[in-house]
Short mmCIF file of C-alpha atoms in Angstrom, two decimals:
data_model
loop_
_atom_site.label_atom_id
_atom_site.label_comp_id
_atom_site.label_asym_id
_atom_site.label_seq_id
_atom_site.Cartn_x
_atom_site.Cartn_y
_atom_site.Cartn_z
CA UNK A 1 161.30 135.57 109.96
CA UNK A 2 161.15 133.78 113.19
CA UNK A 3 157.95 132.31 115.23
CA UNK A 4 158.98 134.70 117.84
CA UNK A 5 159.05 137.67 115.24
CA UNK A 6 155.93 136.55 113.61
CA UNK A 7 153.75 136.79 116.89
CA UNK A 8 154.32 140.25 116.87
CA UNK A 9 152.58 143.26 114.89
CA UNK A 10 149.57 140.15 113.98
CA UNK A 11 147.20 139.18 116.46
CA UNK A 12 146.60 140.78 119.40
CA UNK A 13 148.90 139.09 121.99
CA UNK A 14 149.20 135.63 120.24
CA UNK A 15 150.18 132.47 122.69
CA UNK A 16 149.04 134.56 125.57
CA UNK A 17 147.07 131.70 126.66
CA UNK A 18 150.31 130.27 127.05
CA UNK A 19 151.21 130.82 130.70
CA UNK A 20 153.77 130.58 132.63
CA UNK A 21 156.61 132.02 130.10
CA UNK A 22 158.68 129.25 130.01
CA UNK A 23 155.99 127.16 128.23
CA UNK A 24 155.35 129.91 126.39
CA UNK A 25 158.82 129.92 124.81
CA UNK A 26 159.38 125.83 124.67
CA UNK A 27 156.08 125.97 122.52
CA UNK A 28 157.36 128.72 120.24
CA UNK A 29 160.72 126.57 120.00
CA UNK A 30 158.54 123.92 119.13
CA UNK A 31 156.75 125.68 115.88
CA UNK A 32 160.39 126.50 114.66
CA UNK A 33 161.25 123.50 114.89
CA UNK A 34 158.53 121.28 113.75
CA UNK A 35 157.98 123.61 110.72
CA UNK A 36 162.06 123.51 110.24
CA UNK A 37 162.53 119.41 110.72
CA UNK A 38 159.00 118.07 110.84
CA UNK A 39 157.58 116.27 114.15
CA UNK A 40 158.95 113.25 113.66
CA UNK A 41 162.44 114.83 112.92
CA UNK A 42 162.36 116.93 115.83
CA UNK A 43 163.56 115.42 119.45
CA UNK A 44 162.58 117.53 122.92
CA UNK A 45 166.00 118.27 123.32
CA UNK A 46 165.95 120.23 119.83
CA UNK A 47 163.22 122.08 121.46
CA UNK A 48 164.60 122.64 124.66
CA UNK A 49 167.86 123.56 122.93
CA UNK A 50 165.94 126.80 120.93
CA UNK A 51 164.25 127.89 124.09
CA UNK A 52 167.62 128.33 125.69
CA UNK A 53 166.36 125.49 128.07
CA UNK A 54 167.61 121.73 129.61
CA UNK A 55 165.54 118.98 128.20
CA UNK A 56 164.46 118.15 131.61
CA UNK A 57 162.86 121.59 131.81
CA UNK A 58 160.50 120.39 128.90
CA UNK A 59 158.73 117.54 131.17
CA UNK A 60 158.43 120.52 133.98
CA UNK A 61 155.30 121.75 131.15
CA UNK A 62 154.88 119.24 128.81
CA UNK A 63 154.45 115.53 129.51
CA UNK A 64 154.98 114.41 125.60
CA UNK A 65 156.28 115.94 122.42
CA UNK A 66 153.08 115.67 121.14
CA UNK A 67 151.41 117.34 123.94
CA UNK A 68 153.37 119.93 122.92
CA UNK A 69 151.72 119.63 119.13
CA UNK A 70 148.66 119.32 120.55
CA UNK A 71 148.45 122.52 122.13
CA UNK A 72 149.93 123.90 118.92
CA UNK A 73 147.35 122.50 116.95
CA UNK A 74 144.41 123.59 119.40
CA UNK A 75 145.08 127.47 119.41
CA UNK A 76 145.56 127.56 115.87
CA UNK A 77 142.54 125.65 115.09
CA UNK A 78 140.85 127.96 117.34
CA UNK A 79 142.21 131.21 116.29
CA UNK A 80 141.34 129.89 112.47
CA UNK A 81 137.61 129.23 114.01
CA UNK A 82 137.16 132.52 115.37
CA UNK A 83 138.42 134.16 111.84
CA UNK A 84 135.52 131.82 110.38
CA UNK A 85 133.32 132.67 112.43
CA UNK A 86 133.53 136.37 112.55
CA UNK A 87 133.38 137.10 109.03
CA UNK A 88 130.55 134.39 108.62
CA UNK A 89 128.68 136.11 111.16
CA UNK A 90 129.36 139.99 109.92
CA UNK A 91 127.46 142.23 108.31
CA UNK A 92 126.31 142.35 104.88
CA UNK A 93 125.54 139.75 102.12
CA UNK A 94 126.96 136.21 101.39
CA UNK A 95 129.78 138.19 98.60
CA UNK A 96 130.88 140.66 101.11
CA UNK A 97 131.01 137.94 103.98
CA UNK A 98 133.10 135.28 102.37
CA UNK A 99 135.10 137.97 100.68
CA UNK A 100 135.64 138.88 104.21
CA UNK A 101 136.38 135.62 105.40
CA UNK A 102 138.94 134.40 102.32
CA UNK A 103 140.92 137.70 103.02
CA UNK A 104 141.22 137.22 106.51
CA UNK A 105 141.87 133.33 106.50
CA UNK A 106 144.57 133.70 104.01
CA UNK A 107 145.85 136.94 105.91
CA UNK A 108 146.48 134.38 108.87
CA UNK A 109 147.98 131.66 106.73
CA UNK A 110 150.41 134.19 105.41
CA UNK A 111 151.67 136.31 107.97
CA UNK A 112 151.49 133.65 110.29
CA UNK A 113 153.07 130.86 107.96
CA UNK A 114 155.67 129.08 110.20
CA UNK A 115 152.55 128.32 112.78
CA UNK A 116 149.81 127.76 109.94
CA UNK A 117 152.05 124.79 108.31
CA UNK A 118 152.70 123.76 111.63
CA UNK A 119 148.87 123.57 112.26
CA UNK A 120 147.52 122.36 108.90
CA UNK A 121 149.96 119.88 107.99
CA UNK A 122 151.17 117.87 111.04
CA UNK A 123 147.61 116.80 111.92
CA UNK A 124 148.68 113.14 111.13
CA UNK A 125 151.60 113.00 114.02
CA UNK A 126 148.57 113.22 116.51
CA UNK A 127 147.06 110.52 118.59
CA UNK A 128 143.38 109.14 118.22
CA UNK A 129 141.85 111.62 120.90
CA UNK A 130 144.05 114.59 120.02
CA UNK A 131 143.24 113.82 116.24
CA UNK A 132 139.41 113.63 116.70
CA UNK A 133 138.81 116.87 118.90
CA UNK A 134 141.02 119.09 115.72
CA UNK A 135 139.12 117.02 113.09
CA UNK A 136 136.63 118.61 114.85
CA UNK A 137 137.49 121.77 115.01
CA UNK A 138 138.11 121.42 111.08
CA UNK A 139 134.61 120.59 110.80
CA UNK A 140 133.11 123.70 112.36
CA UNK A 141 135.23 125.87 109.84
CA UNK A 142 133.88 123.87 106.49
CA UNK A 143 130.83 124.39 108.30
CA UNK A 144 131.26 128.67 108.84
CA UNK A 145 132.72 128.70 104.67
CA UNK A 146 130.08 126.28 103.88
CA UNK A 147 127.25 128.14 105.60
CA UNK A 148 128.33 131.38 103.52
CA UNK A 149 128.46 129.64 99.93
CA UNK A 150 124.66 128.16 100.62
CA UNK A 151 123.30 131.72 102.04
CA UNK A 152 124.96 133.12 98.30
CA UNK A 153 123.14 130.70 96.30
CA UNK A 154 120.04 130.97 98.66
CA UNK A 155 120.04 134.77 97.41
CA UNK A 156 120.85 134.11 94.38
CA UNK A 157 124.64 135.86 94.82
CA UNK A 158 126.52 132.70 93.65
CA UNK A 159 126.22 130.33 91.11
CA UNK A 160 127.27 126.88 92.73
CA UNK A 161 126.10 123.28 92.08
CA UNK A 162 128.97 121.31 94.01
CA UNK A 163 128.48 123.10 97.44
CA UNK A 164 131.27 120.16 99.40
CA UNK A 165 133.21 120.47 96.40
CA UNK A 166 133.87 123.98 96.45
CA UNK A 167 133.60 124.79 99.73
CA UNK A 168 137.33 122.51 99.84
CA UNK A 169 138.49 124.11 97.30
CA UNK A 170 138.12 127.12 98.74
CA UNK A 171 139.39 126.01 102.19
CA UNK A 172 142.50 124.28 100.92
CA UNK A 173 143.32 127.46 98.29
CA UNK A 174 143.51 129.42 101.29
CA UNK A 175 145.42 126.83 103.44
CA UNK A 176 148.59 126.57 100.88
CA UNK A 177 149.00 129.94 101.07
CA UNK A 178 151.17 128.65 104.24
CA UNK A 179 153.15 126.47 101.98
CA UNK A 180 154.58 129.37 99.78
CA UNK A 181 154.12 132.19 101.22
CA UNK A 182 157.20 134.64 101.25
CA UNK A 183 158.07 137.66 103.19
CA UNK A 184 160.57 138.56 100.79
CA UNK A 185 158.30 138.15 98.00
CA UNK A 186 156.59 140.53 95.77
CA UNK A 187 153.08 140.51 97.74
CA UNK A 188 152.38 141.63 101.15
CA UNK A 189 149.48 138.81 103.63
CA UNK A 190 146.80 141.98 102.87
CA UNK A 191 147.59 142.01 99.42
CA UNK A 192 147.08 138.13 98.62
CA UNK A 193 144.32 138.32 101.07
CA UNK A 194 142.70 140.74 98.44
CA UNK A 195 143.90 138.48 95.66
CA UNK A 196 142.18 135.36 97.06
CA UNK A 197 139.29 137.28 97.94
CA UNK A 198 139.01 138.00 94.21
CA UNK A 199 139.71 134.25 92.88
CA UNK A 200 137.18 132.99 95.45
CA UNK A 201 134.11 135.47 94.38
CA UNK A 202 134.94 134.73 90.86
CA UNK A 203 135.00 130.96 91.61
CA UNK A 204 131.36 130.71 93.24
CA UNK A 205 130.31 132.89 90.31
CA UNK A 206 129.67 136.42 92.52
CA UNK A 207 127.17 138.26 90.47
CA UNK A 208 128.64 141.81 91.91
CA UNK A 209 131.87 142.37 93.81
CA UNK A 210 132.31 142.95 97.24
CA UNK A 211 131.23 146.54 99.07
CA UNK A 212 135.13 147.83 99.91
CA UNK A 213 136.97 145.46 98.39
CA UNK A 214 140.23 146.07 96.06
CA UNK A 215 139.82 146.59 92.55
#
């Protein structure tokens, strides 16, 4: 499955921030091909050359190749934010919010794997100032996963004496998903969403499982 194919049916509208088209599609050519080659591997004319474009066209909307990652790397990092977020801030107790939260994150990670490796592991090919504002970014979501795990042992919900430790474990289990996820695989994103959800509760020692989830 394609970038192109993957943005549709998932979020609503994804890269519709993206304006006007044309940088819409160079930046989708760029996923493909940074997930494909890797940054470093990838020239703008590869780019240009899977948007159907002239390399010159590139500069027209994008200064730098990594301008181009940069962007990349700031929707995705917001978009994994705002999944965070929302399920840290929902209702119900700290079991039935990070249950909510592992699903969804690893939902992303999985049907939206070419971007999400893209995202997660080319965070190195950035400059200083691009690095620092999606180091950021990474911050705030330890902080939303983080924030759950202490409200669960606040309540007594989880059982957890390393509360860095395992919030990174739980972060990065979710993250690989993007690694090895496949579509022609046995499992569908909702059903390892449900599967993580599971290995996560069990992990930060859950005393009851979460309202609605699958058995």
């Amino acid at each position: 499955m394609s970038t192109a194919e993957e943005t549709r049916g998932g979020d609503t509208e994804p890269w519709s921030e993206v304006t006007p088209d044309a940088a819409r599609r160079l930046l989708v050519a760029a996923v493909e091909a940074f997930a494909e080659r890797g940054y470093h591997a990838t020239t703008t004319r590869d780019i240009a050359g899977r948007a159907g474009m002239s390399p010159a066209a590139l500069y027209i909307h994008y200064k730098t190749k990594e301008e181009l990652l940069h962007r990349i790397s700031r929707i995705g990092h917001d978009r994994a934010l705002d999944i965070l977020r929302t399920a840290a801030r929902g209702e119900g107790g700290a079991t039935e919010r990070l249950a909510d939260a592992v699903s969804s994150f690893v939902r992303w990670h999985a049907g939206r794997r070419t971007t999400a490796r893209v995202v997660q592991y080319e965070l190195d090919a950035l400059g200083p100032d691009a690095r620092a504002e999606i180091v950021a970014l990474r911050r705030q979501c330890d902080a939303e996963v983080r924030g759950i795990i202490e409200d669960g042992v606040a309540t007594g919900e989880f059982e957890v004496l390393d509360l860095k430790g395992t919030t990174l474990a739980v972060l990065s289990l979710c993250i690989d998903v993007a690694r090895w996820f496949n579509v022609n695989g046995t499992r569908t994103p909702d059903e390892v969403g449900a599967l993580y959800a599971d290995l996560v509760l069990r992990m930060v020692g859950a005393k009851t499982p979460a309202a609605g989830r699958d058995q």
